[in-house]
Structure formats: structure tokens, C-alpha cells
Coordinates of C-alpha atoms in Angstrom, one line a residue:
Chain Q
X1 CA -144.5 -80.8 114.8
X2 CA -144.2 -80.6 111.0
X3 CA -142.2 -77.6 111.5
X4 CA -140.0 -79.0 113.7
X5 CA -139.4 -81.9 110.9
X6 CA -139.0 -79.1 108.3
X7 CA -136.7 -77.5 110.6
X8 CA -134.4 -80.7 110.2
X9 CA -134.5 -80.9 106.9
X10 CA -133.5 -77.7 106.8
X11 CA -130.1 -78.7 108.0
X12 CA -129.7 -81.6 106.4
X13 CA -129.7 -80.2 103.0
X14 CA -127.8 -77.2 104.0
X15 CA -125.4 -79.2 105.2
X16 CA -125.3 -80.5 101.6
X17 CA -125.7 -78.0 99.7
X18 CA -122.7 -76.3 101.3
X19 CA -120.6 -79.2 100.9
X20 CA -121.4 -79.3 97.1
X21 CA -120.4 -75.5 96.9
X22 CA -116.8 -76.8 98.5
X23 CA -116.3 -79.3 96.1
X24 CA -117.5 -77.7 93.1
X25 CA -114.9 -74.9 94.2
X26 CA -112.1 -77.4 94.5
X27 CA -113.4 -78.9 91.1
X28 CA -112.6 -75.6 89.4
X29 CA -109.1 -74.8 90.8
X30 CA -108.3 -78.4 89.9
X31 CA -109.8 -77.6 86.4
X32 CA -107.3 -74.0 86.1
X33 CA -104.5 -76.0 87.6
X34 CA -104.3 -78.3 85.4
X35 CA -105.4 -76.8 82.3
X36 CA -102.2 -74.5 82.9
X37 CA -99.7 -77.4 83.5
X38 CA -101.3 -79.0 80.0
X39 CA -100.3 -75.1 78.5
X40 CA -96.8 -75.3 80.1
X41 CA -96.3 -78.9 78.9
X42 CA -96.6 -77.6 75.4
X43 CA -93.7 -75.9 75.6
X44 CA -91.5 -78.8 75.8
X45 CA -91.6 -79.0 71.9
X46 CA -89.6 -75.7 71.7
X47 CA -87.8 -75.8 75.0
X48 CA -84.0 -76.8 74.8
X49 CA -84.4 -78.0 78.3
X50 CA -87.1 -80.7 78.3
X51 CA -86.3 -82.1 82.2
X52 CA -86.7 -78.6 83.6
X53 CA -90.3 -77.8 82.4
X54 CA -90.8 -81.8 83.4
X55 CA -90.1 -81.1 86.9
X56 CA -92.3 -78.1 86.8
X57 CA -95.1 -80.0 86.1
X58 CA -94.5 -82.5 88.4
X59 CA -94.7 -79.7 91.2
X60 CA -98.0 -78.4 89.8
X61 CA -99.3 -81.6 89.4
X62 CA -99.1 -82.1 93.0
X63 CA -100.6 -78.9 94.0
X64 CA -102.9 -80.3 92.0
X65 CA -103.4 -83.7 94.0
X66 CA -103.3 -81.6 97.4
X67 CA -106.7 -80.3 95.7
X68 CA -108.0 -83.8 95.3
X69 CA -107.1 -85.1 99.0
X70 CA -109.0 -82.0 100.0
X71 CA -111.8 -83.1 98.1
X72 CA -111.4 -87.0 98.9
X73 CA -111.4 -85.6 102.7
X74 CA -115.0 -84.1 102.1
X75 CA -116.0 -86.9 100.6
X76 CA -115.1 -88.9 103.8
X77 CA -118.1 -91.1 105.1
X78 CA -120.7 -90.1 102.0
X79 CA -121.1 -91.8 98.7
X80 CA -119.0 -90.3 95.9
X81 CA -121.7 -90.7 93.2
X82 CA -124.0 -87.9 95.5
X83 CA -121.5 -85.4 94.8
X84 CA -119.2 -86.8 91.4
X85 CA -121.0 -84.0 89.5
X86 CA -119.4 -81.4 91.1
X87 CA -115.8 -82.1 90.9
X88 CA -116.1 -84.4 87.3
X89 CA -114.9 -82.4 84.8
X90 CA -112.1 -81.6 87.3
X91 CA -111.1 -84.8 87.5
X92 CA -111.1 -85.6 83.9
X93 CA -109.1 -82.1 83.4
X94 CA -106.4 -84.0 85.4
X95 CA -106.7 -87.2 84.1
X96 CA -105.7 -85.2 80.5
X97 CA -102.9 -83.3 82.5
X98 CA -101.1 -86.5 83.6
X99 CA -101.8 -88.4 80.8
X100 CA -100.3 -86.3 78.7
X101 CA -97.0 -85.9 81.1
X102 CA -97.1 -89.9 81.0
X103 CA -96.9 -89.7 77.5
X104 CA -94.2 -87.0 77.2
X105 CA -91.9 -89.0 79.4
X106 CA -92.8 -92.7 78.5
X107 CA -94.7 -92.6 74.8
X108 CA -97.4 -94.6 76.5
X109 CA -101.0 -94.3 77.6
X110 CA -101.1 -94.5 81.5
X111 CA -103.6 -96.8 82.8
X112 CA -106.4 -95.8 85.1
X113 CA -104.6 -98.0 87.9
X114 CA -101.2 -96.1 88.0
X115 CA -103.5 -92.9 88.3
X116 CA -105.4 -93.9 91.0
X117 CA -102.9 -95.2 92.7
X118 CA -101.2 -91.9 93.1
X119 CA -105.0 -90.1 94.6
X120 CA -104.5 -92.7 97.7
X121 CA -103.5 -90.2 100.5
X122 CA -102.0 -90.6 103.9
X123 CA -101.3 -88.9 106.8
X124 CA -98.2 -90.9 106.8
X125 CA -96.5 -88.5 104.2
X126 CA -97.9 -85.5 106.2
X127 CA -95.2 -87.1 109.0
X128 CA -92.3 -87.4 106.8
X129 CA -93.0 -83.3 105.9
X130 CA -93.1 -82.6 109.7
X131 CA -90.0 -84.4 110.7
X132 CA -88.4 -83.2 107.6
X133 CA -88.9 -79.7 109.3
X134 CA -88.2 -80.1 112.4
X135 CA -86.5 -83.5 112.9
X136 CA -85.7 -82.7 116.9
X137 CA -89.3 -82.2 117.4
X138 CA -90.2 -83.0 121.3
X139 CA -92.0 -86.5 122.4
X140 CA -95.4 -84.9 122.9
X141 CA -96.8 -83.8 119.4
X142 CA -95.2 -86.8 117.8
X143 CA -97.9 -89.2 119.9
X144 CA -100.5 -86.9 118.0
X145 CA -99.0 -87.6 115.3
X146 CA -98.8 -91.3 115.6
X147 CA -102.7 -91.1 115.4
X148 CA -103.0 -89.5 113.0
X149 CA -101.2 -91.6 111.1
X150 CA -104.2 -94.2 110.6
X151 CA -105.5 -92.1 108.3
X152 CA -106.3 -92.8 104.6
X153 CA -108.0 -90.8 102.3
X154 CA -108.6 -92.3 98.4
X155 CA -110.3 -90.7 95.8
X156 CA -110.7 -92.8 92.4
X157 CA -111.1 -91.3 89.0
X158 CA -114.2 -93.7 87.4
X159 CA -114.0 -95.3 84.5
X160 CA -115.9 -92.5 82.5
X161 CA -113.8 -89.9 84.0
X162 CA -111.1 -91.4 82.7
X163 CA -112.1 -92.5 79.1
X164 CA -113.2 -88.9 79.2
X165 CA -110.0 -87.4 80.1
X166 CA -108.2 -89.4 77.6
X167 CA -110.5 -88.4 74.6
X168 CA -109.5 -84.6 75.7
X169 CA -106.1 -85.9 76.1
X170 CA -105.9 -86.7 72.0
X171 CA -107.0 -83.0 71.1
X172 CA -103.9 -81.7 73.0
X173 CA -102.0 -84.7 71.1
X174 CA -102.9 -82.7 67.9
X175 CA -101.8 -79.8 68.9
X176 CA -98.7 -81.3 70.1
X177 CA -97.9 -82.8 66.4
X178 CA -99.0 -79.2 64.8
X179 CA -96.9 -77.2 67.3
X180 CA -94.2 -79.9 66.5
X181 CA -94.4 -79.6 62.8
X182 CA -94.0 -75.8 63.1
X183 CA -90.7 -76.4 65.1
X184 CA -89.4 -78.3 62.1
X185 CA -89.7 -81.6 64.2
X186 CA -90.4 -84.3 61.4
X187 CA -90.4 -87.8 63.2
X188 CA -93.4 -86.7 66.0
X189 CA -96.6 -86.8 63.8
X190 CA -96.0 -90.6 62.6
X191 CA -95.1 -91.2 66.5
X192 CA -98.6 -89.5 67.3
X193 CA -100.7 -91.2 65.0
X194 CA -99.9 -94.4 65.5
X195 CA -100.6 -93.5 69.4
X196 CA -103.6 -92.0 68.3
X197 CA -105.1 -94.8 66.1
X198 CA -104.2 -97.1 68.6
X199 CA -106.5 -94.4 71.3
X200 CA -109.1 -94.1 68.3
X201 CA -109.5 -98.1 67.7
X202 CA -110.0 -98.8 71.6
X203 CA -112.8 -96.1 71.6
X204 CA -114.1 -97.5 68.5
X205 CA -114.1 -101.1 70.7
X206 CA -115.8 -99.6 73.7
X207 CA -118.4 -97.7 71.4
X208 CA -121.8 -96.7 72.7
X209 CA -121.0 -99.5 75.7
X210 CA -120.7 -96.1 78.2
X211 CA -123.0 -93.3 78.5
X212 CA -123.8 -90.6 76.0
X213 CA -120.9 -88.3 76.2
X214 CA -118.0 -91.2 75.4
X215 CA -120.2 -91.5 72.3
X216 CA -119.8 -87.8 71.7
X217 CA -116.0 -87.5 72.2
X218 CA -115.6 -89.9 69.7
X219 CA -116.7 -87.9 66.8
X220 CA -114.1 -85.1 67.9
X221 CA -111.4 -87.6 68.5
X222 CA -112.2 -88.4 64.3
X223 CA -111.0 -84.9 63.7
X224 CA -108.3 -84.9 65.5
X225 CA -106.7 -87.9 64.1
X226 CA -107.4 -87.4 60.5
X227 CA -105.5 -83.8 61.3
X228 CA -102.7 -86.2 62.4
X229 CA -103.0 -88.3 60.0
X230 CA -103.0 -85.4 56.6
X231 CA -100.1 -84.2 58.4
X232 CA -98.1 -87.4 58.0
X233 CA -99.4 -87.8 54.6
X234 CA -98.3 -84.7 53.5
X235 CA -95.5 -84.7 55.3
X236 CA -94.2 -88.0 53.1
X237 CA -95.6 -86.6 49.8
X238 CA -93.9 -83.2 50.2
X239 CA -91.4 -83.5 53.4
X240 CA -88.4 -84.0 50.3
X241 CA -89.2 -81.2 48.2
X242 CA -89.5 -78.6 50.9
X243 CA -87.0 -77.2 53.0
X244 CA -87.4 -77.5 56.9
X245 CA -88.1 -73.9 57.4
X246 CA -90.6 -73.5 55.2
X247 CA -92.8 -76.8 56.8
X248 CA -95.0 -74.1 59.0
X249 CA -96.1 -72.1 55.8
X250 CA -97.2 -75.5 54.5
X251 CA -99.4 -76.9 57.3
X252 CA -100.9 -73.3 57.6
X253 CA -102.4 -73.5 54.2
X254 CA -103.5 -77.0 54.9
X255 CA -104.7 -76.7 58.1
X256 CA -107.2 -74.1 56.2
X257 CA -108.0 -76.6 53.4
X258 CA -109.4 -79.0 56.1
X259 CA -111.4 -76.6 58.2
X260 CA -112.9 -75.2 54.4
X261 CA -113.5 -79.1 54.0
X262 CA -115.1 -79.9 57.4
X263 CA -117.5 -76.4 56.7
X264 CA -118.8 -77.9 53.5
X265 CA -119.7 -81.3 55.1
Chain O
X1 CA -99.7 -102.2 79.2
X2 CA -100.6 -101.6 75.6
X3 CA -103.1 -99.4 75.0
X4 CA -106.0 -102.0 73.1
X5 CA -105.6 -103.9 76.6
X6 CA -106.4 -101.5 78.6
X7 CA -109.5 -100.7 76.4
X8 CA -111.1 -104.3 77.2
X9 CA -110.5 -104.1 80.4
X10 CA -112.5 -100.5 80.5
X11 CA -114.9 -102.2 78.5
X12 CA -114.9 -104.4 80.8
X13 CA -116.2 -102.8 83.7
X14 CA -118.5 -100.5 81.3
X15 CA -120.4 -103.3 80.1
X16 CA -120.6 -104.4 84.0
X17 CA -122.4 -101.5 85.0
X18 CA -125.2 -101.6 81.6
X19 CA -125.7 -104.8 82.9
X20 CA -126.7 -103.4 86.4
X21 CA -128.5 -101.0 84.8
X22 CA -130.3 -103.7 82.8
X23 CA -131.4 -105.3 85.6
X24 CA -132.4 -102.1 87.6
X25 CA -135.1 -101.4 84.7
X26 CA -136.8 -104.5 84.8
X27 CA -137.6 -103.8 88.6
X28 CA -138.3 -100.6 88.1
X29 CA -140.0 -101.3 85.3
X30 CA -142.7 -103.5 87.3
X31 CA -142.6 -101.2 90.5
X32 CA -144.1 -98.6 88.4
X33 CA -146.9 -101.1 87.4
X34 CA -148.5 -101.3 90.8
X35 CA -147.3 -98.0 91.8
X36 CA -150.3 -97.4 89.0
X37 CA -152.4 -99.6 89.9
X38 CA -152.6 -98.4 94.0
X39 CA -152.9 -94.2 92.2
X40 CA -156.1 -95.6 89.9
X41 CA -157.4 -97.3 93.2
X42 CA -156.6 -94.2 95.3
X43 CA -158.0 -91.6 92.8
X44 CA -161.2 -93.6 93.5
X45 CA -161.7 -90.8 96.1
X46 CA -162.3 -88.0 93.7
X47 CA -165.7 -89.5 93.2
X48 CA -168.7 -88.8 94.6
X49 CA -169.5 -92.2 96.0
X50 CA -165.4 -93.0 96.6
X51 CA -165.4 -90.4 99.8
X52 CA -167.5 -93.1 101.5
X53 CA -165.5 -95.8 101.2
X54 CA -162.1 -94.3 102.2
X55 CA -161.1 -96.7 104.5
X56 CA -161.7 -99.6 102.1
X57 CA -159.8 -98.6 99.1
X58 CA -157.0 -97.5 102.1
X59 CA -156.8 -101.1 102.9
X60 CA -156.7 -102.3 98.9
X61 CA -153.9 -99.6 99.2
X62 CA -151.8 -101.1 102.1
X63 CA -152.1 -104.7 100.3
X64 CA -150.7 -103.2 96.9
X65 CA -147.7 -101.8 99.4
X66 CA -147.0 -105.7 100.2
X67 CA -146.2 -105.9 96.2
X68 CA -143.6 -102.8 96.6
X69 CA -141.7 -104.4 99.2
X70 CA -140.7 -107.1 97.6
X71 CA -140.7 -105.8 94.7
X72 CA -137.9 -102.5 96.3
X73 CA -136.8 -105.8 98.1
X74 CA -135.3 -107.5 94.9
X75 CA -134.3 -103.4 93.4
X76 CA -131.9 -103.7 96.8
X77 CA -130.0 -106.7 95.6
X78 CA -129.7 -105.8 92.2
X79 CA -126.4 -103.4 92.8
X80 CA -123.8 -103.2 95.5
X81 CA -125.0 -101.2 98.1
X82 CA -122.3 -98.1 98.2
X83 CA -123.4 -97.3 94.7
X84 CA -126.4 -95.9 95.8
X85 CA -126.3 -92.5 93.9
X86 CA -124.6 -94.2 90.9
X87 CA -127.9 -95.7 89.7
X88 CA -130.1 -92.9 91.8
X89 CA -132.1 -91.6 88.8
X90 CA -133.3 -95.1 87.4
X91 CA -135.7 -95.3 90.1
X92 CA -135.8 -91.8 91.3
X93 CA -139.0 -91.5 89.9
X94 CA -140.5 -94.0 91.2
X95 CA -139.4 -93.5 94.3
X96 CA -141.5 -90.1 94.6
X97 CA -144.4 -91.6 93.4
X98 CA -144.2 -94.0 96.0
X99 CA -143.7 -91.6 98.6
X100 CA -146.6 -89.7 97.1
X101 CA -148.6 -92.5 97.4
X102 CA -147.9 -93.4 100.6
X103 CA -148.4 -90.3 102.2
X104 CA -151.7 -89.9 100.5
X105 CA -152.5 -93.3 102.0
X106 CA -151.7 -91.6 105.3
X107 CA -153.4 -88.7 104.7
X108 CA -156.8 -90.2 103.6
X109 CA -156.2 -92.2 107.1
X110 CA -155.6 -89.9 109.3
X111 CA -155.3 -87.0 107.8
X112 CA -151.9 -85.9 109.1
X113 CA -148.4 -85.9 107.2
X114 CA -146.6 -89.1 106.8
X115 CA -143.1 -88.5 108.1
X116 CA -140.1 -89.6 106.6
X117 CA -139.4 -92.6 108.6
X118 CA -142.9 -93.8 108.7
X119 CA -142.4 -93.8 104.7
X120 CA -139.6 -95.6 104.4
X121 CA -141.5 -98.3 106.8
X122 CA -144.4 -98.7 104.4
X123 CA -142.3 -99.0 101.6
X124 CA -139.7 -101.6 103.6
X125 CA -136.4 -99.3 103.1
X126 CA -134.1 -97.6 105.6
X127 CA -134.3 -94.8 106.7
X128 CA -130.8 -93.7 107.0
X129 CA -127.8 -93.9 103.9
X130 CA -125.4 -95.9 106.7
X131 CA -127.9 -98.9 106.4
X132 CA -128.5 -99.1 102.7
X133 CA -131.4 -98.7 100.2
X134 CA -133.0 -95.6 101.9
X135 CA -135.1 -92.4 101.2
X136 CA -133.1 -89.0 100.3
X137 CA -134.7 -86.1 101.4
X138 CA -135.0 -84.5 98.1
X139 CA -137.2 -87.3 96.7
X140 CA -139.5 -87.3 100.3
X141 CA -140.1 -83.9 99.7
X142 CA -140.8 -83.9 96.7
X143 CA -143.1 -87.1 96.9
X144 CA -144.7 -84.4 99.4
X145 CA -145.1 -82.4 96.7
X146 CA -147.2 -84.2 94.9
X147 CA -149.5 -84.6 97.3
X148 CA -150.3 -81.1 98.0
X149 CA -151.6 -81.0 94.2
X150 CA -153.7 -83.7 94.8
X151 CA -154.9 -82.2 97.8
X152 CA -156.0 -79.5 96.2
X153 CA -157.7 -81.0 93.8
X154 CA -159.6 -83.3 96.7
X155 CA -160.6 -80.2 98.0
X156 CA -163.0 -79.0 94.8
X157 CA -164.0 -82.9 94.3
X158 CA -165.2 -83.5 97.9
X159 CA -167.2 -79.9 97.8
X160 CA -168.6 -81.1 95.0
X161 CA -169.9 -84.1 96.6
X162 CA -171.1 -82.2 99.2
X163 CA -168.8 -82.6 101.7
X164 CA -168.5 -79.6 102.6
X165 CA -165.9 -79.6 105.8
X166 CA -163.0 -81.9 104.3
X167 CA -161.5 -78.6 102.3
X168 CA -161.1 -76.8 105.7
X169 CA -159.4 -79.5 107.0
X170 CA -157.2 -79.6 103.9
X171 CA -156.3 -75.8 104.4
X172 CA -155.1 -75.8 107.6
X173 CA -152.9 -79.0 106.5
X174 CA -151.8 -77.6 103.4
X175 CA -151.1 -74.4 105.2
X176 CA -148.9 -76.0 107.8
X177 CA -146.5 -77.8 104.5
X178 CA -146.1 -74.5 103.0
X179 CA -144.9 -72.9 106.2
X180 CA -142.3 -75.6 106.1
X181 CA -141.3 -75.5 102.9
X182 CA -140.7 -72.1 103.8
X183 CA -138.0 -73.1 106.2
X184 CA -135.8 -74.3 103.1
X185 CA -133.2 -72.9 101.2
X186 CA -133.6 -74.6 98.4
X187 CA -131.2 -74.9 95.6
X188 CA -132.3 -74.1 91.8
X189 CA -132.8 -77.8 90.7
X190 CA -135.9 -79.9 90.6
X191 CA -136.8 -79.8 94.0
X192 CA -137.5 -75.8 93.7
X193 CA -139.3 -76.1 90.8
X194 CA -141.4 -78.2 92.1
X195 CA -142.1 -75.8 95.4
X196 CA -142.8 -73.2 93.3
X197 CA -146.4 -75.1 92.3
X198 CA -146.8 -75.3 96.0
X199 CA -148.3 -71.8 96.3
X200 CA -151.0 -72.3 93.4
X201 CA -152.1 -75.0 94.9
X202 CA -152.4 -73.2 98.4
X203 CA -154.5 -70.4 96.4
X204 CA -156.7 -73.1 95.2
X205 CA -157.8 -74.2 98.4
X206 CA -158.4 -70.9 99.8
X207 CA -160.2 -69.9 97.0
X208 CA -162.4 -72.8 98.1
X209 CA -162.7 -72.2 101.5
X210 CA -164.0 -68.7 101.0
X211 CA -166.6 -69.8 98.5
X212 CA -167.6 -72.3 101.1
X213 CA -167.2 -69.5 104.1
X214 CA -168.8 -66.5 101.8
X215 CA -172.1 -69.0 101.1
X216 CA -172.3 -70.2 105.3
X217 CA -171.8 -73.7 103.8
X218 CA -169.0 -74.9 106.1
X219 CA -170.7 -74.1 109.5
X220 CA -173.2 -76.8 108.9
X221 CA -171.5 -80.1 108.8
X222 CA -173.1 -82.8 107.1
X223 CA -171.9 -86.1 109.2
X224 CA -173.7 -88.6 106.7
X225 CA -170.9 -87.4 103.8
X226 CA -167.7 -88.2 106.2
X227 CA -166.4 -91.2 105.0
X228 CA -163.9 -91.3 107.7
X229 CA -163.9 -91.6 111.8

């Protein structure tokens, strides 16, 4: 008797164990993917064809979202918050991917509602792809089709993910105004830290209001926009005495002077 | 959308959810109360003179699990019911201490293993996810687990009160979990850990049991010390 009840249970959390190993899988190509679309992205500052690497991202950033049907498709009929562990810092990897492609294109902060709504899947665009390949398709498999077509899959990036994402999303930021700097590109790190004091005061307004690690973040997101903002300030003290070329050497020497700073403290 | 509006609204929903979790405590809070209360009447047993009144303090018991329904009652309508897992660990706990309780109940009752269902009767949940506040596995078993200790611990108190047949009877039932818990593959989280005291407490009560079988003390039972039947 008990062993047949043990027998059960057996399944059951096979069953779910497995399914955690599928999702934590998916979590960690989402996690590569997009970490590589945030690399490529940084190349904009240097590229002389911004659109191009644009549209590349755009195509990885829907590989990317294939990933996170597959995993909305797993989820389909449990409760999310059994299994958000797995795929989280997947999630939050692409939250900081698109928000920083937002950002490239529109100098804005995407909201967590635009984001979502592209994670709502159909089978509906699954249909357009078929026809699109074979548009004289006979009768029969399009009836199949037609059921399928009910189907809808969402996946929604939580709150936390997202505040989570975005605190990642300032680091890259930095680098984005450092990098720019180096390519003698003046007018970005005022651009940046106003974006970024903006990000830093609506952290500072949320506070210790979510859990532990927002808290945590915050204290990184300090660095990063005090880098930002000693650029600018050296930038206006000695932007008109140095020549453009020479800027790099410059933030080298200072980018030392604050980590030398930040080791004393 | 500027970007200090769409901070208050994900304050918003932020502060929301500390509120839920607020209000989760409190219950919690109070479901741990008499989920103490019914272990200090239970652990009466370990007494000499408790063995004889088993199926007394198992009635006190059942009347304290009146308190936890209502009390998991009012948990249920604290947070929306999809969000199950969202708030699992504020009364995850709990929860195995109930279960731990309950099947002890059921054990000092009948001596057999409370199954999962019966559970989730006694404490007035469901017993599947599709029909709300239920039992996970992971937190029966491991309410399980926690009675296997005390089992074994039973086991030296009730030879020491001269009862000298009870630990035999706890052997073969102890014997029987481990052999299931064999049938798991369990994962390397809490659950596991827990398991792994499993077979300490299965040594215990063997050691017992051959004390008991070494000295000819178990062939002779002593009918006035049963506090059961």
C-alpha cells in the first residue's frame, strides 16, 4: 500500500523535476542569447552603419522570444511562481537586452507593458509562416491548422524581473558612455546621465519596497552613475583644453583614479 | 511614458504584494501558535503515564485541528488563488508541521500512515493545485519526515515505560517509509536533506528492537501498558 503511494510520488516529482531541468535549460540559452545581442549592440557606437547592427538584433532578439514561447508552452496549466527560479535571471538577461535596444532607438526607458506585450504568443503567427511557405497548400492541413489557431501562450516578465533587468541595464549604460567617450563622441555622457539619474531616482523611490536583491542593485547602480557622472564633469572642466583624440588617454587615467578611490573606501 | 511614472506604478504593485505578505504573517503567525499548542499536548505521549491516555489527548488533538481550519481557512483568502507558489515559503513551514502533526495524530490512532489526501482533509485544504490552497508533495513528505524522528524517539520512551511491544510495531512501520523513500529520486534541495536523517532514525529503532529481542523482552506482552485498542 504505502509503496504503491510512494510509487506515485515517484512520478509526480519526476515529472517535475524534469520539467525544471527543461526550463532551467531554456533559461540559460536565453541568458547566452542575449548577453551576446547586448555585446553586438555595443558596437553601434563605432559602427558607421547603425540600422544594420539594429536589424541584427532584432533577429536575435527573436530567437530569443522563440526560447521564451518554448518556455511559456511548459509552463502551460502550472503556476509560474513553481518554476520562476529556473528561467529568472534569463528573463531579466532579456529584459536588459531589449531595454537597451529600446533605448538605442528611442532614448527612452521601455515599460514593462510594451515588453510583455511582445511574450504573448500565437499560433496565429505560426499560420502566417506556413502560408508564407507554401501559399497553395491543399484544403486538408489548413483545417488542422484552423485549430490550432486557438492557441495562446503568454509569458510575463514580473515586476522584480524587470526592475532587475533594468538595474543591469544601467551597467551596460556605463559602458556605453565609456566606450563612447573613447570614440571621441562628446554629447552621449550628458544624454546618459540624465537617463541614468532619472533610472537612479525611481529606484531611490521604490527603495527597500521589493525584496532583498532590488536593494542590492542599487548600490551598484551608485557606481555606475557617479562613473557617468565624473565623466561629464570632466569632460566640461577639460573637454576645451584637450584635443578629441587624446579624450581616451584621459578617461583611462581617471577611470584608475576612481577604482584607487572606491579601494580606499 | 517618462521614466519617474513608470517607477510609481512599479511601486505600485510592489507595495501590493508587501501588503499580501503582511497579511499572510499574521495568519501564519497565529497558525503556528496552536500548531504548538496540539505538539506540547501530543508530546504528552513520551511520558510514562501519557501512553495510557492516547486516545484522550488524540481527541484534545482533533479539537485543536478545528482552530487550523479556520484559521488555513482565512490564509486561503488572503491572496489570489493562482499565486500559490508566489507566497509558498511564508507558510511552508508551517505547513510541514501541520502535516507532521497530523499524521502523528493518525499514527497514535491507528498506527498506520496518514496519506496525503486524508491530510489535506484534517487540515480543510485541497488536495489537488486545480482546486486551490492545497498540499505539495514536497512539504507531505517532508511533514513525513518529521515523524519518523519522533517515532523513534517514541520508541526508547515507551520501552522505558515498559511497553515493551509498541517499538516493534514502530519498526516494521518505519521500515515500510524508508522503503518508499527509497522509491524517490530526489533532487539536492531540502527535501533530501531531510531523507538523509531517515536512516539514523531507522538505526535507532533497530538498535531498540534488538535490545528488546537480545533480553526476551518482547515475546511477553504486557496488555495492562497498551494504551490503545
Amino acid at each position: 500500500m504505502t509503496l504503491f503511494v510512494f510509487k506515485s510520488f515517484q512520478r509526480d516529482l519526476d515529472t517535475r523535476h524534469d520539467k525544471y531541468e527543461r526550463l532551467v535549460k531554456l533559461g540559460r540559452d536565453i541568458t547566452i542569447e542575449s548577453k551576446r545581442t547586448i555585446f553586438l549592440l555595443h558596437r553601434i557606437t563605432s559602427s558607421p552603419n547603425k540600422e544594420e547592427i539594429l536589424t541584427e538584433s532584432e533577429s536575435k532578439l527573436d530567437v530569443v522570444r522563440q526560447k521564451i514561447k518554448q518556455i511559456a508552452q511548459e509552463l502551460v496549466g502550472e503556476d509560474m511562481y513553481r518554476y520562476h527560479r529556473a528561467f529568472t535571471p534569463g528573463l531579466q538577461e532579456y529584459v536588459e537586452a531589449i531595454t537597451f535596444q529600446y533605448f538605442i532607438k528611442t532614448r527612452n526607458l521601455m515599460s514593462i507593458e510594451e515588453i510583455n506585450k511582445q511574450l504573448i504568443f500565437s499560433s496565429e503567427d505560426e499560420l502566417k509562416e506556413l502560408k508564407a511557405i507554401s501559399p497553395h497548400s491543399p484544403e486538408k492541413p489548413s483545417s488542422d491548422l484552423r485549430e490550432k489557431q486557438q492557441h495562446h501562450w503568454s509569458l510575463q516578465v514580473t515586476p522584480v524581473d524587470y526592475l532587475l533587468g533594468v538595474a543591469d541595464l544601467t551597467g551596460e549604460l556605463m559602458r556605453m558612455c565609456i566606450g563612447g567617450i573613447g570614440n571621441g563622441d562628446i554629447e552621449i555622457p550628458f544624454e546618459l546621465s540624465q537617463f541614468l539619474r532619472q533610472i537612479y531616482d525611481g529606484f531611490s523611490y521604490i527603495g527597500n519596497t521589493g525584496p532583498y536583491e532590488i536593494s542590492k542593485k542599487l548600490y551598484t547602480l551608485k557606481q555606475s552613475l557617479s562613473k557617468v557622472e565624473n565623466a561629464c564633469y570632466t569632460l566640461k572642466v577639460r573637454g576645451s583644453e584637450i584635443p578629441k583624440h587624446m579624450l581616451a588617454d584621459v578617461f583611462d587615467a581617471k577611470a584608475e583614479i576612481i577604482e584607487q578611490v572606491e579601494s580606499i573606501s | 511614458m517618462s521614466v519617474s511614472e513608470l517607477f510609481v506604478r512599479l511601486h505600485g504593485s510592489l507595495s501590493a504584494d508587501q501588503d499580501i505578505r503582511e497579511e499572510i504573517r499574521k495568519v501564519v503567525q497565529s497558525l503556528e501558535q496552536t500548531a504548538r499548542e496540539i505538539l506540547t499536548l501530543l508530546q504528552g505521549v513520551h511520558q510514562g503515564f501519557g501512553l495510557k491516555d492516547i486516545p484522550q489527548k488524540c481527541l484534545k488533538a482533533r479539537e485543536h485541528f478545528c482552530t487550523v481550519r479556520t484559521q488555513l481557512a482565512s490564509l486561503k483568502t488572503k491572496f489570489p488563488v493562482d499565486q500559490y507558489y508566489k507566497f509558498h515559503e511564508h507558510w511552508r513551514f508551517v505547513l510541514q508541521r501541520l502535516v507532521f502533526l497530523a499524521a502523528f495524530l493518525v499514527y497514535l490512532e491507528s498506527e498506520t500512515l496518514v496519506t496525503r489526501e486524508a491530510t489535506t482533509e484534517i487540515l480543510g485544504i485541497e488536495a489537488d493545485r486545480e482546486r486551490g490552497f492545497h498540499l505539495d508533495i514536497e512539504d507531505y513528505l517532508s511533514g513525513i519526515l518529521t515523524l519518523a524522528n519522533e517515532l523513534s524517539r517514541l520508541a526508547v520512551n515507551s520501552v522505558t515505560a515498559g511497553d515493551y511491544t509498541r517499538p516493534l510495531r514502530i519498526s516494521t512501520f518505519i521500515n515500510e517509509l524508508d522503503s518508499g523513500f527509497r522509491l524517490l529520486n530526489l533532487k539536492n534541495d531540502s527535501l533530501r536533506k531531510r531523507y538523509d536523517g531517515l536512516k539514523y532514525d531507522v538505526k535507532k529503532i533497530e538498535e531498540v528492537v534488538y535490545d528488546l529481542s537480545i533480553r526476551g523482552l518482547c515475546k511477553e506482552a504486557p496488555a495492562a501498558v497498551t494504551g490503545d485498542s
